[in-house]
Protein backbone atom coordinates (compact mmCIF):
# COMPACT_ATOMS: atom_id res chain seq x y z
CA UNK A 1 0.00 0.00 0.00
CA UNK A 2 1.22 3.50 -0.80
CA UNK A 3 1.49 6.04 1.99
CA UNK A 4 3.18 9.34 2.80
CA UNK A 5 5.17 10.37 5.81
CA UNK A 6 6.92 13.74 5.98
CA UNK A 7 6.16 14.19 2.28
CA UNK A 8 8.06 10.99 1.47
CA UNK A 9 6.51 8.10 -0.47
CA UNK A 10 6.35 4.69 1.21
CA UNK A 11 5.25 1.39 -0.33
CA UNK A 12 4.24 -1.15 2.30
CA UNK A 13 6.06 1.00 4.88
CA UNK A 14 9.31 0.96 2.88
CA UNK A 15 10.74 4.36 1.90
CA UNK A 16 11.00 4.66 -1.87
CA UNK A 17 13.81 7.20 -1.47
CA UNK A 18 15.83 4.69 0.55
CA UNK A 19 15.05 1.91 -1.90
CA UNK A 20 16.18 4.05 -4.85
CA UNK A 21 19.38 4.86 -2.96
CA UNK A 22 20.07 1.18 -2.34
CA UNK A 23 19.13 -0.33 -5.69
CA UNK A 24 19.30 2.62 -8.09
CA UNK A 25 16.80 3.56 -10.78
CA UNK A 26 14.91 2.60 -12.83
CA UNK A 27 13.60 -0.20 -10.60
CA UNK A 28 10.32 -2.05 -10.52
CA UNK A 29 9.06 -2.47 -6.97
CA UNK A 30 6.39 -5.04 -6.08
CA UNK A 31 4.31 -5.61 -2.98
CA UNK A 32 3.98 -9.24 -1.91
CA UNK A 33 1.09 -8.28 0.37
CA UNK A 34 -0.88 -6.78 -2.52
CA UNK A 35 -0.24 -9.74 -4.81
CA UNK A 36 -1.49 -12.16 -2.17
CA UNK A 37 -4.48 -9.94 -1.37
CA UNK A 38 -5.45 -9.76 -5.06
CA UNK A 39 -5.11 -13.52 -5.48
CA UNK A 40 -7.16 -14.22 -2.35
CA UNK A 41 -9.87 -11.75 -3.41
CA UNK A 42 -10.42 -13.81 -6.57
CA UNK A 43 -10.11 -17.09 -4.73
CA UNK A 44 -12.66 -16.11 -2.09
CA UNK A 45 -15.12 -14.79 -4.67
CA UNK A 46 -15.19 -18.23 -6.28
CA UNK A 47 -15.32 -21.54 -4.51
CA UNK A 48 -12.11 -23.55 -4.59
CA UNK A 49 -14.17 -26.72 -4.91
CA UNK A 50 -15.35 -25.65 -8.35
CA UNK A 51 -12.81 -23.11 -9.61
CA UNK A 52 -9.09 -23.08 -10.34
CA UNK A 53 -7.08 -19.88 -10.72
CA UNK A 54 -4.21 -20.08 -13.19
CA UNK A 55 -2.10 -16.91 -13.06
CA UNK A 56 -1.23 -15.66 -16.57
CA UNK A 57 2.57 -15.69 -16.37
CA UNK A 58 2.98 -13.25 -19.26
CA UNK A 59 1.75 -10.44 -17.00
CA UNK A 60 4.77 -10.81 -14.72
CA UNK A 61 7.11 -13.74 -15.10
CA UNK A 62 9.74 -13.00 -12.44
CA UNK A 63 10.35 -16.26 -10.57
CA UNK A 64 10.17 -14.37 -7.24
CA UNK A 65 6.61 -13.33 -8.11
CA UNK A 66 5.68 -16.80 -9.41
CA UNK A 67 7.01 -18.30 -6.18
CA UNK A 68 4.59 -16.15 -4.13
CA UNK A 69 1.66 -17.43 -6.18
CA UNK A 70 2.88 -21.04 -6.22
CA UNK A 71 3.01 -20.90 -2.41
CA UNK A 72 -0.62 -19.71 -2.42
CA UNK A 73 -1.54 -22.80 -4.43
CA UNK A 74 -2.13 -20.96 -7.71
CA UNK A 75 -2.07 -22.66 -11.06
CA UNK A 76 -0.42 -21.02 -14.07
CA UNK A 77 -1.34 -20.13 -17.63
CA UNK A 78 1.80 -20.22 -19.77
CA UNK A 79 2.46 -19.37 -23.41
CA UNK A 80 5.97 -20.69 -24.00
CA UNK A 81 8.58 -23.23 -22.97
CA UNK A 82 10.40 -20.36 -21.29
CA UNK A 83 7.39 -19.62 -19.10
CA UNK A 84 7.07 -23.35 -18.31
CA UNK A 85 10.69 -23.42 -17.12
CA UNK A 86 10.09 -20.33 -14.98
CA UNK A 87 7.01 -21.81 -13.29
CA UNK A 88 8.85 -25.06 -12.54
CA UNK A 89 11.85 -23.15 -11.19
CA UNK A 90 9.52 -21.16 -8.93
CA UNK A 91 8.04 -24.35 -7.48
CA UNK A 92 4.76 -24.31 -9.44
CA UNK A 93 2.86 -27.57 -9.74
CA UNK A 94 2.96 -28.81 -13.38
CA UNK A 95 -0.45 -30.44 -12.87
CA UNK A 96 -1.87 -26.94 -12.45
CA UNK A 97 -0.38 -25.54 -15.67
CA UNK A 98 -2.45 -24.77 -18.76
CA UNK A 99 -0.45 -24.04 -21.91
CA UNK A 100 -1.96 -21.36 -24.20
CA UNK A 101 -0.57 -19.67 -27.30
CA UNK A 102 -1.15 -19.79 -31.06
CA UNK A 103 2.27 -21.11 -32.07
CA UNK A 104 3.60 -23.79 -29.77
CA UNK A 105 6.76 -25.35 -31.15
CA UNK A 106 7.51 -29.09 -31.11
CA UNK A 107 10.05 -28.81 -28.29
CA UNK A 108 7.57 -26.84 -26.20
CA UNK A 109 4.88 -29.47 -26.68
CA UNK A 110 7.38 -32.21 -25.74
CA UNK A 111 8.37 -30.26 -22.60
CA UNK A 112 4.70 -29.91 -21.67
CA UNK A 113 4.11 -33.63 -22.16
CA UNK A 114 7.21 -34.66 -20.24
CA UNK A 115 6.25 -32.46 -17.33
CA UNK A 116 2.68 -33.77 -17.37
CA UNK A 117 1.01 -30.39 -17.42
CA UNK A 118 -2.74 -30.09 -16.87
CA UNK A 119 -3.56 -29.37 -20.53
CA UNK A 120 -2.65 -27.69 -23.78
CA UNK A 121 -5.09 -24.95 -24.80
CA UNK A 122 -5.23 -25.75 -28.51
CA UNK A 123 -5.74 -22.81 -30.83
CA UNK A 124 -6.17 -24.41 -34.29
CA UNK A 125 -6.82 -27.61 -36.24
CA UNK A 126 -3.16 -27.63 -37.31
CA UNK A 127 -2.01 -27.45 -33.71
CA UNK A 128 -4.34 -30.27 -32.68
CA UNK A 129 -2.77 -32.48 -35.38
CA UNK A 130 0.73 -31.49 -34.30
CA UNK A 131 0.05 -32.30 -30.63
CA UNK A 132 -1.59 -35.64 -31.53
CA UNK A 133 1.41 -36.58 -33.71
CA UNK A 134 3.98 -35.62 -31.07
CA UNK A 135 2.04 -37.42 -28.33
CA UNK A 136 1.87 -40.50 -30.53
CA UNK A 137 5.60 -40.45 -31.26
CA UNK A 138 6.32 -40.06 -27.52
CA UNK A 139 3.82 -42.86 -26.74
CA UNK A 140 1.91 -40.46 -24.54
CA UNK A 141 -1.61 -39.11 -24.30
CA UNK A 142 -1.82 -35.33 -24.49
CA UNK A 143 -4.47 -33.58 -22.37
CA UNK A 144 -6.12 -30.94 -24.58
CA UNK A 145 -8.65 -28.17 -24.23
CA UNK A 146 -9.82 -26.38 -27.37
CA UNK A 147 -9.70 -22.59 -27.37
CA UNK A 148 -12.69 -21.30 -29.26
CA UNK A 149 -13.19 -17.79 -30.48
CA UNK A 150 -16.69 -16.75 -29.36
CA UNK A 151 -16.69 -13.59 -31.55
CA UNK A 152 -17.37 -11.28 -28.63
CA UNK A 153 -16.41 -7.62 -28.50
CA UNK A 154 -14.64 -7.18 -25.16
CA UNK A 155 -14.90 -3.38 -25.55
CA UNK A 156 -11.24 -2.81 -24.81
CA UNK A 157 -8.20 -1.51 -26.75
CA UNK A 158 -8.10 -3.23 -30.19
CA UNK A 159 -4.52 -4.48 -29.54
CA UNK A 160 -5.70 -6.42 -26.48
CA UNK A 161 -9.02 -7.58 -27.90
CA UNK A 162 -8.66 -11.26 -28.72
CA UNK A 163 -12.17 -12.70 -28.96
CA UNK A 164 -13.35 -11.19 -32.25
CA UNK A 165 -13.80 -13.33 -35.35
CA UNK A 166 -11.03 -11.39 -37.14
CA UNK A 167 -8.37 -12.16 -34.51
CA UNK A 168 -5.64 -14.79 -34.86
CA UNK A 169 -6.64 -16.49 -31.62
CA UNK A 170 -8.66 -19.63 -31.10
CA UNK A 171 -10.86 -21.78 -33.28
CA UNK A 172 -13.84 -20.30 -35.08
CA UNK A 173 -16.82 -21.19 -32.93
CA UNK A 174 -18.91 -22.48 -35.88
CA UNK A 175 -16.26 -24.97 -36.96
CA UNK A 176 -15.21 -26.05 -33.46
CA UNK A 177 -17.63 -28.94 -33.02
CA UNK A 178 -16.00 -31.29 -35.50
CA UNK A 179 -12.58 -30.60 -33.95
CA UNK A 180 -13.91 -31.60 -30.54
CA UNK A 181 -15.17 -34.80 -32.20
CA UNK A 182 -11.76 -35.31 -33.80
CA UNK A 183 -9.95 -34.78 -30.45
CA UNK A 184 -12.43 -37.06 -28.68
CA UNK A 185 -11.69 -39.90 -31.09
CA UNK A 186 -7.89 -39.68 -31.14
CA UNK A 187 -6.30 -42.28 -28.84
CA UNK A 188 -3.32 -39.98 -28.23
CA UNK A 189 -5.47 -37.08 -27.07
CA UNK A 190 -7.41 -36.72 -23.84
CA UNK A 191 -10.03 -34.05 -24.44
CA UNK A 192 -10.48 -32.34 -21.08
CA UNK A 193 -11.86 -28.89 -21.71
CA UNK A 194 -12.89 -25.86 -23.65
CA UNK A 195 -11.48 -22.38 -23.26
CA UNK A 196 -11.53 -18.82 -24.51
CA UNK A 197 -9.85 -15.53 -23.72
CA UNK A 198 -11.63 -12.50 -25.12
CA UNK A 199 -9.18 -9.73 -24.25
CA UNK A 200 -7.48 -7.77 -21.52
CA UNK A 201 -8.29 -4.72 -19.35
CA UNK A 202 -12.01 -5.45 -19.69
CA UNK A 203 -14.20 -3.33 -17.42
CA UNK A 204 -17.64 -4.86 -17.98
CA UNK A 205 -18.98 -8.25 -16.90
CA UNK A 206 -21.32 -8.64 -19.85
CA UNK A 207 -18.73 -9.74 -22.48
CA UNK A 208 -17.51 -12.48 -20.10
CA UNK A 209 -21.08 -13.64 -19.45
CA UNK A 210 -21.86 -13.68 -23.16
CA UNK A 211 -18.68 -15.66 -23.95
CA UNK A 212 -19.32 -18.14 -21.14
CA UNK A 213 -22.86 -18.76 -22.33
CA UNK A 214 -21.60 -19.49 -25.84
CA UNK A 215 -19.12 -21.97 -24.38
CA UNK A 216 -21.76 -23.60 -22.17
CA UNK A 217 -24.04 -23.97 -25.15
CA UNK A 218 -21.34 -25.81 -27.06
CA UNK A 219 -20.43 -27.94 -24.01
CA UNK A 220 -24.06 -29.06 -23.77
CA UNK A 221 -24.28 -29.87 -27.49
CA UNK A 222 -21.09 -31.92 -27.14
CA UNK A 223 -22.48 -33.73 -24.08
CA UNK A 224 -25.48 -34.68 -26.23
CA UNK A 225 -23.02 -36.46 -28.53
CA UNK A 226 -21.37 -38.26 -25.64
CA UNK A 227 -18.38 -35.89 -25.49
CA UNK A 228 -18.04 -34.87 -21.86
CA UNK A 229 -15.55 -32.20 -20.85
CA UNK A 230 -14.21 -31.73 -17.36
CA UNK A 231 -13.56 -27.99 -17.41
CA UNK A 232 -14.55 -24.65 -18.89
CA UNK A 233 -11.80 -22.02 -18.94
CA UNK A 234 -12.90 -18.41 -19.52
CA UNK A 235 -9.38 -16.96 -19.66
CA UNK A 236 -8.26 -13.75 -18.00
CA UNK A 237 -8.90 -10.13 -18.86
CA UNK A 238 -10.51 -8.49 -15.83
CA UNK A 239 -9.29 -4.89 -15.85
CA UNK A 240 -7.79 -2.75 -13.11
CA UNK A 241 -8.15 0.92 -12.26
CA UNK A 242 -5.32 2.91 -13.85
CA UNK A 243 -7.10 6.27 -13.86
CA UNK A 244 -10.82 6.67 -13.36
CA UNK A 245 -12.15 3.47 -14.91
CA UNK A 246 -15.02 1.81 -13.15
CA UNK A 247 -13.74 -1.70 -12.77
CA UNK A 248 -15.36 -5.07 -12.20
CA UNK A 249 -16.00 -6.10 -8.62
CA UNK A 250 -14.87 -9.71 -8.19
CA UNK A 251 -17.87 -10.67 -6.06
CA UNK A 252 -20.29 -9.34 -8.71
CA UNK A 253 -18.26 -11.07 -11.39
CA UNK A 254 -18.28 -14.37 -9.50
CA UNK A 255 -22.00 -14.23 -8.81
CA UNK A 256 -22.77 -13.63 -12.52
CA UNK A 257 -20.47 -16.46 -13.57
CA UNK A 258 -21.92 -18.76 -10.91
CA UNK A 259 -25.43 -18.00 -12.19
CA UNK A 260 -24.42 -19.17 -15.65
CA UNK A 261 -22.56 -22.19 -14.24
CA UNK A 262 -25.50 -23.32 -12.08
CA UNK A 263 -26.27 -26.96 -12.93
CA UNK A 264 -23.09 -27.13 -15.04
CA UNK A 265 -20.90 -29.95 -13.73
CA UNK A 266 -17.63 -28.77 -15.29
CA UNK A 267 -14.92 -27.09 -13.20
CA UNK A 268 -14.22 -23.47 -14.00
CA UNK A 269 -10.74 -22.16 -14.79
CA UNK A 270 -9.75 -18.47 -14.69
CA UNK A 271 -6.51 -17.09 -16.11
CA UNK A 272 -6.12 -13.68 -14.45
CA UNK A 273 -2.86 -11.83 -14.95
CA UNK A 274 -3.20 -8.05 -14.68
CA UNK A 275 -5.77 -8.21 -11.87
CA UNK A 276 -3.33 -10.10 -9.62
CA UNK A 277 -0.13 -8.12 -10.18
CA UNK A 278 -1.05 -4.86 -11.96
CA UNK A 279 -1.61 -2.59 -8.97
CA UNK A 280 1.01 -4.44 -6.92
CA UNK A 281 3.96 -2.85 -8.72
CA UNK A 282 5.42 0.56 -9.43
CA UNK A 283 8.36 1.82 -11.45
CA UNK A 284 10.80 4.06 -9.63
CA UNK A 285 12.65 6.48 -11.91
CA UNK A 286 14.82 9.58 -11.66
CA UNK A 287 14.52 12.83 -13.58
CA UNK A 288 17.69 13.24 -15.66
CA UNK A 289 16.89 16.76 -16.83
CA UNK A 290 14.11 19.19 -17.61
CA UNK A 291 13.76 20.96 -20.96
CA UNK A 292 11.33 23.16 -22.83
CA UNK A 293 11.05 23.20 -26.61
CA UNK A 294 9.10 26.44 -26.76
CA UNK A 295 5.79 24.58 -26.75
CA UNK A 296 6.01 21.92 -24.08
CA UNK A 297 7.85 21.10 -20.87
CA UNK A 298 9.69 17.81 -20.94
CA UNK A 299 10.92 15.84 -17.96
CA UNK A 300 13.43 13.34 -19.32
CA UNK A 301 13.64 10.40 -16.93
CA UNK A 302 15.95 7.40 -16.71
CA UNK A 303 13.12 4.94 -17.56
CA UNK A 304 11.91 4.66 -21.12
CA UNK A 305 9.64 2.70 -23.41
CA UNK A 306 12.12 -0.17 -23.17
CA UNK A 307 11.25 -0.42 -19.46
CA UNK A 308 7.53 0.31 -19.69
CA UNK A 309 6.13 -0.15 -23.17
CA UNK A 310 2.42 0.23 -22.41
CA UNK A 311 2.08 4.00 -22.94
CA UNK A 312 3.93 3.83 -26.29
CA UNK A 313 2.12 0.68 -27.41
CA UNK A 314 -1.44 1.37 -26.31
CA UNK A 315 -1.38 5.03 -25.28
CA UNK A 316 -2.11 3.75 -21.80
CA UNK A 317 -2.28 5.94 -18.71
CA UNK A 318 -0.24 5.46 -15.54
CA UNK A 319 -0.51 7.68 -12.49
CA UNK A 320 2.75 9.46 -11.70
CA UNK A 321 3.67 10.75 -8.26
CA UNK A 322 6.73 12.42 -6.81
CA UNK A 323 8.67 10.35 -4.31
CA UNK A 324 9.28 13.51 -2.29
CA UNK A 325 6.39 15.96 -2.41
CA UNK A 326 7.49 19.57 -3.01
CA UNK A 327 5.75 22.82 -2.34
CA UNK A 328 8.05 24.71 -4.71
CA UNK A 329 8.31 25.25 -7.72
CA UNK A 330 4.68 25.75 -8.72
CA UNK A 331 3.32 22.68 -10.51
CA UNK A 332 3.22 22.91 -14.31
CA UNK A 333 2.31 20.41 -17.00
CA UNK A 334 5.08 18.00 -17.99
CA UNK A 335 5.55 15.47 -20.74
CA UNK A 336 7.27 12.60 -18.93
CA UNK A 337 9.58 11.05 -21.54
CA UNK A 338 12.39 8.52 -21.68
CA UNK A 339 15.85 8.89 -23.23
CA UNK A 340 15.05 6.65 -26.22
CA UNK A 341 15.31 7.92 -29.78
CA UNK A 342 11.60 7.54 -30.61
CA UNK A 343 8.84 10.11 -30.40
CA UNK A 344 6.64 7.37 -28.96
CA UNK A 345 9.00 7.11 -25.99
CA UNK A 346 6.72 8.74 -23.46
CA UNK A 347 5.50 7.53 -20.09
CA UNK A 348 2.87 10.19 -19.53
CA UNK A 349 1.57 13.39 -21.11
CA UNK A 350 0.55 16.72 -19.61
CA UNK A 351 0.98 15.83 -15.94
CA UNK A 352 0.87 18.63 -13.46
CA UNK A 353 3.87 18.13 -11.17
CA UNK A 354 6.16 20.16 -8.99
CA UNK A 355 9.57 18.73 -9.91
CA UNK A 356 13.22 19.63 -10.30
CA UNK A 357 16.14 17.84 -11.93
CA UNK A 358 17.29 14.82 -9.94
CA UNK A 359 13.88 14.18 -8.35
CA UNK A 360 12.57 10.67 -8.02
CA UNK A 361 9.16 9.76 -9.37
CA UNK A 362 7.02 6.63 -9.09
CA UNK A 363 5.00 5.42 -12.05
CA UNK A 364 2.13 3.48 -10.54
CA UNK A 365 0.35 0.25 -11.48
CA UNK A 366 3.28 -1.20 -13.40
CA UNK A 367 3.16 -4.72 -11.95
CA UNK A 368 1.57 -6.23 -15.06
CA UNK A 369 3.02 -6.08 -18.56
CA UNK A 370 5.79 -3.82 -17.25
CA UNK A 371 9.07 -5.66 -16.85
CA UNK A 372 7.74 -8.67 -18.78
CA UNK A 373 7.40 -6.49 -21.91
CA UNK A 374 10.69 -4.66 -21.39
CA UNK A 375 13.61 -4.84 -23.80
CA UNK A 376 17.18 -3.71 -24.30
CA UNK A 377 16.25 -1.24 -27.06
CA UNK A 378 18.88 1.50 -27.43
CA UNK A 379 21.24 -0.88 -25.59
CA UNK A 380 19.74 -0.04 -22.24
CA UNK A 381 20.28 -2.58 -19.46
CA UNK A 382 16.99 -3.85 -18.02
CA UNK A 383 15.79 -2.40 -14.73
CA UNK A 384 16.15 -4.09 -11.35
CA UNK A 385 13.12 -5.74 -9.74
CA UNK A 386 12.62 -5.45 -6.01
CA UNK A 387 10.10 -7.24 -3.83
CA UNK A 388 8.80 -5.56 -0.72
CA UNK A 389 7.68 -8.17 1.79
CA UNK A 390 7.49 -8.61 5.56
CA UNK A 391 8.57 -4.97 6.09
CA UNK A 392 11.76 -5.75 4.21
CA UNK A 393 13.00 -5.76 0.61
CA UNK A 394 14.56 -8.34 -1.64
CA UNK A 395 16.18 -7.92 -5.03
CA UNK A 396 14.35 -10.46 -7.18
CA UNK A 397 16.21 -9.44 -10.35
CA UNK A 398 19.51 -7.64 -10.42
CA UNK A 399 19.89 -4.63 -12.66
CA UNK A 400 21.54 -5.74 -15.88
CA UNK A 401 25.12 -4.63 -16.34
CA UNK A 402 26.48 -3.08 -19.54
CA UNK A 403 28.52 -6.24 -20.14
CA UNK A 404 25.27 -8.28 -20.01
CA UNK A 405 24.13 -6.44 -23.13
CA UNK A 406 26.60 -8.20 -25.41
CA UNK A 407 27.36 -11.24 -23.30
CA UNK A 408 25.85 -13.55 -25.92
CA UNK A 409 27.32 -11.75 -28.94
CA UNK A 410 30.49 -12.74 -30.78
CA UNK A 411 33.18 -10.84 -32.60
CA UNK A 412 34.65 -12.50 -35.67
CA UNK A 413 38.08 -13.80 -34.91
CA UNK A 414 39.36 -13.31 -38.47
C1 LIG B 1 -4.71 -16.75 -23.09
C2 LIG B 1 -4.58 -15.66 -22.09
N1 LIG B 1 -4.99 -15.89 -20.84
C3 LIG B 1 -4.88 -14.94 -19.87
C4 LIG B 1 -4.38 -13.69 -20.16
C5 LIG B 1 -4.27 -12.69 -19.05
O1 LIG B 1 -5.03 -11.56 -19.27
P1 LIG B 1 -5.10 -10.43 -18.14
O2 LIG B 1 -3.72 -10.10 -17.77
O3 LIG B 1 -5.81 -9.31 -18.81
O4 LIG B 1 -5.88 -10.99 -17.01
C6 LIG B 1 -3.97 -13.40 -21.46
C7 LIG B 1 -3.46 -12.06 -21.79
O5 LIG B 1 -3.43 -11.60 -22.86
C8 LIG B 1 -4.06 -14.42 -22.46
O6 LIG B 1 -3.66 -14.19 -23.71
mmCIF file of C-alpha atoms in Angstrom, residues 26-29 281-285 303-304 307-308 347 361-366 383-384:
data_model
loop_
_atom_site.group_PDB
_atom_site.id
_atom_site.type_symbol
_atom_site.label_atom_id
_atom_site.label_comp_id
_atom_site.label_asym_id
_atom_site.label_seq_id
_atom_site.Cartn_x
_atom_site.Cartn_y
_atom_site.Cartn_z
ATOM 1 C CA UNK A 26 14.911 2.596 -12.835
ATOM 2 C CA UNK A 27 13.600 -0.195 -10.604
ATOM 3 C CA UNK A 28 10.322 -2.053 -10.518
ATOM 4 C CA UNK A 29 9.059 -2.471 -6.969
ATOM 5 C CA UNK A 281 3.962 -2.850 -8.717
ATOM 6 C CA UNK A 282 5.419 0.561 -9.429
ATOM 7 C CA UNK A 283 8.364 1.816 -11.447
ATOM 8 C CA UNK A 284 10.803 4.064 -9.627
ATOM 9 C CA UNK A 285 12.650 6.484 -11.909
ATOM 10 C CA UNK A 303 13.124 4.945 -17.562
ATOM 11 C CA UNK A 304 11.911 4.665 -21.124
ATOM 12 C CA UNK A 307 11.253 -0.419 -19.462
ATOM 13 C CA UNK A 308 7.531 0.312 -19.686
ATOM 14 C CA UNK A 347 5.505 7.526 -20.090
ATOM 15 C CA UNK A 361 9.160 9.759 -9.375
ATOM 16 C CA UNK A 362 7.021 6.627 -9.087
ATOM 17 C CA UNK A 363 4.998 5.424 -12.054
ATOM 18 C CA UNK A 364 2.132 3.483 -10.535
ATOM 19 C CA UNK A 365 0.349 0.248 -11.480
ATOM 20 C CA UNK A 366 3.285 -1.198 -13.397
ATOM 21 C CA UNK A 383 15.793 -2.401 -14.726
ATOM 22 C CA UNK A 384 16.152 -4.089 -11.348
#
